């Protein structure tokens, strides 16, 4: 149970970081 929570948290964190990175990259591209 705890292990699944940690995996879920890590995956969510990675997705957020990826979205943030993509957003910053696309923002630079538009400039």
Short mmCIF file of the N, C-alpha and C atoms (twelve columns), coordinates in Angstrom:
data_MODEL
# 
_entry.id   MODEL 
# 
loop_
_atom_site.group_PDB 
_atom_site.id 
_atom_site.type_symbol 
_atom_site.label_atom_id 
_atom_site.label_alt_id 
_atom_site.label_comp_id 
_atom_site.label_asym_id 
_atom_site.label_seq_id 
_atom_site.Cartn_x 
_atom_site.Cartn_y 
_atom_site.Cartn_z 
_atom_site.pdbx_PDB_model_num 
ATOM 1  N N  . UNK A 1  0.845  -1.192 0.000   1 
ATOM 2  C CA . UNK A 1  0.000  0.000  0.000   1 
ATOM 3  C C  . UNK A 1  0.886  1.249  0.000   1 
ATOM 4  N N  . UNK A 2  1.829  1.294  0.942   1 
ATOM 5  C CA . UNK A 2  2.709  2.463  1.016   1 
ATOM 6  C C  . UNK A 2  3.577  2.549  -0.230  1 
ATOM 7  N N  . UNK A 3  4.024  1.385  -0.701  1 
ATOM 8  C CA . UNK A 3  4.880  1.362  -1.885  1 
ATOM 9  C C  . UNK A 3  4.139  1.931  -3.098  1 
ATOM 10 N N  . UNK A 4  2.865  1.550  -3.231  1 
ATOM 11 C CA . UNK A 4  2.071  2.059  -4.353  1 
ATOM 12 C C  . UNK A 4  1.918  3.576  -4.245  1 
ATOM 13 N N  . UNK A 5  1.749  4.062  -3.031  1 
ATOM 14 C CA . UNK A 5  1.608  5.516  -2.844  1 
ATOM 15 C C  . UNK A 5  2.885  6.226  -3.279  1 
ATOM 16 N N  . UNK A 6  4.032  5.659  -2.916  1 
ATOM 17 C CA . UNK A 6  5.312  6.277  -3.293  1 
ATOM 18 C C  . UNK A 6  5.461  6.281  -4.813  1 
ATOM 19 N N  . UNK A 7  5.135  5.161  -5.447  1 
ATOM 20 C CA . UNK A 7  5.238  5.075  -6.913  1 
ATOM 21 C C  . UNK A 7  4.319  6.115  -7.558  1 
ATOM 22 N N  . UNK A 8  3.083  6.205  -7.060  1 
ATOM 23 C CA . UNK A 8  2.134  7.163  -7.616  1 
ATOM 24 C C  . UNK A 8  2.653  8.591  -7.475  1 
ATOM 25 N N  . UNK A 9  3.205  8.900  -6.288  1 
ATOM 26 C CA . UNK A 9  3.724  10.238 -6.033  1 
ATOM 27 C C  . UNK A 9  4.881  10.545 -6.976  1 
ATOM 28 N N  . UNK A 10 5.781  9.574  -7.143  1 
ATOM 29 C CA . UNK A 10 6.935  9.782  -8.022  1 
ATOM 30 C C  . UNK A 10 6.476  9.987  -9.461  1 
ATOM 31 N N  . UNK A 11 5.537  9.160  -9.915  1 
ATOM 32 C CA . UNK A 11 5.045  9.292  -11.288 1 
ATOM 33 C C  . UNK A 11 4.395  10.652 -11.503 1 
ATOM 34 N N  . UNK A 12 3.583  11.080 -10.535 1 
ATOM 35 C CA . UNK A 12 2.917  12.385 -10.656 1 
ATOM 36 C C  . UNK A 12 3.962  13.493 -10.708 1 
ATOM 37 N N  . UNK A 13 4.990  13.364 -9.869  1 
ATOM 38 C CA . UNK A 13 6.037  14.370 -9.824  1 
ATOM 39 C C  . UNK A 13 6.769  14.436 -11.163 1 
ATOM 40 N N  . UNK A 14 7.060  13.270 -11.733 1 
ATOM 41 C CA . UNK A 14 7.771  13.217 -13.025 1 
ATOM 42 C C  . UNK A 14 6.908  13.848 -14.118 1 
ATOM 43 N N  . UNK A 15 5.620  13.534 -14.099 1 
ATOM 44 C CA . UNK A 15 4.719  14.095 -15.111 1 
ATOM 45 C C  . UNK A 15 4.668  15.613 -14.997 1 
ATOM 46 N N  . UNK A 16 4.576  16.108 -13.767 1 
ATOM 47 C CA . UNK A 16 4.523  17.562 -13.564 1 
ATOM 48 C C  . UNK A 16 5.808  18.210 -14.063 1 
ATOM 49 N N  . UNK A 17 6.957  17.593 -13.724 1 
ATOM 50 C CA . UNK A 17 8.241  18.150 -14.169 1 
ATOM 51 C C  . UNK A 17 8.314  18.138 -15.689 1 
ATOM 52 N N  . UNK A 18 7.851  17.042 -16.307 1 
ATOM 53 C CA . UNK A 18 7.900  16.926 -17.763 1 
ATOM 54 C C  . UNK A 18 7.015  17.995 -18.408 1 
ATOM 55 N N  . UNK A 19 5.806  18.159 -17.866 1 
ATOM 56 C CA . UNK A 19 4.885  19.174 -18.405 1 
ATOM 57 C C  . UNK A 19 5.505  20.561 -18.252 1 
ATOM 58 N N  . UNK A 20 6.121  20.821 -17.128 1 
ATOM 59 C CA . UNK A 20 6.741  22.130 -16.891 1 
ATOM 60 C C  . UNK A 20 7.890  22.348 -17.881 1 
ATOM 61 N N  . UNK A 21 8.689  21.302 -18.086 1 
ATOM 62 C CA . UNK A 21 9.812  21.402 -19.017 1 
ATOM 63 C C  . UNK A 21 9.312  21.647 -20.436 1 
ATOM 64 N N  . UNK A 22 8.303  20.893 -20.845 1 
ATOM 65 C CA . UNK A 22 7.742  21.054 -22.187 1 
ATOM 66 C C  . UNK A 22 7.152  22.457 -22.340 1 
ATOM 67 N N  . UNK A 23 6.455  22.923 -21.323 1 
ATOM 68 C CA . UNK A 23 5.847  24.251 -21.368 1 
ATOM 69 C C  . UNK A 23 6.906  25.331 -21.516 1 
ATOM 70 N N  . UNK A 24 7.989  25.227 -20.757 1 
ATOM 71 C CA . UNK A 24 9.062  26.215 -20.842 1 
ATOM 72 C C  . UNK A 24 9.715  26.151 -22.219 1 
ATOM 73 N N  . UNK A 25 9.894  24.950 -22.736 1 
ATOM 74 C CA . UNK A 25 10.529 24.791 -24.050 1 
ATOM 75 C C  . UNK A 25 9.648  25.399 -25.143 1 
ATOM 76 N N  . UNK A 26 8.355  25.096 -25.094 1 
ATOM 77 C CA . UNK A 26 7.445  25.643 -26.097 1 
ATOM 78 C C  . UNK A 26 7.361  27.159 -25.968 1 
ATOM 79 N N  . UNK A 27 7.423  27.666 -24.749 1 
ATOM 80 C CA . UNK A 27 7.383  29.115 -24.535 1 
ATOM 81 C C  . UNK A 27 8.595  29.767 -25.197 1 
ATOM 82 N N  . UNK A 28 9.760  29.137 -25.051 1 
ATOM 83 C CA . UNK A 28 10.977 29.664 -25.683 1 
ATOM 84 C C  . UNK A 28 10.841 29.616 -27.201 1 
ATOM 85 N N  . UNK A 29 10.247 28.531 -27.699 1 
ATOM 86 C CA . UNK A 29 10.088 28.374 -29.145 1 
ATOM 87 C C  . UNK A 29 9.209  29.493 -29.717 1 
ATOM 88 N N  . UNK A 30 8.151  29.856 -28.989 1 
ATOM 89 C CA . UNK A 30 7.260  30.900 -29.492 1 
ATOM 90 C C  . UNK A 30 7.974  32.248 -29.525 1 
ATOM 91 N N  . UNK A 31 8.929  32.446 -28.602 1 
ATOM 92 C CA . UNK A 31 9.688  33.693 -28.601 1 
ATOM 93 C C  . UNK A 31 10.702 33.635 -29.737 1 
# 
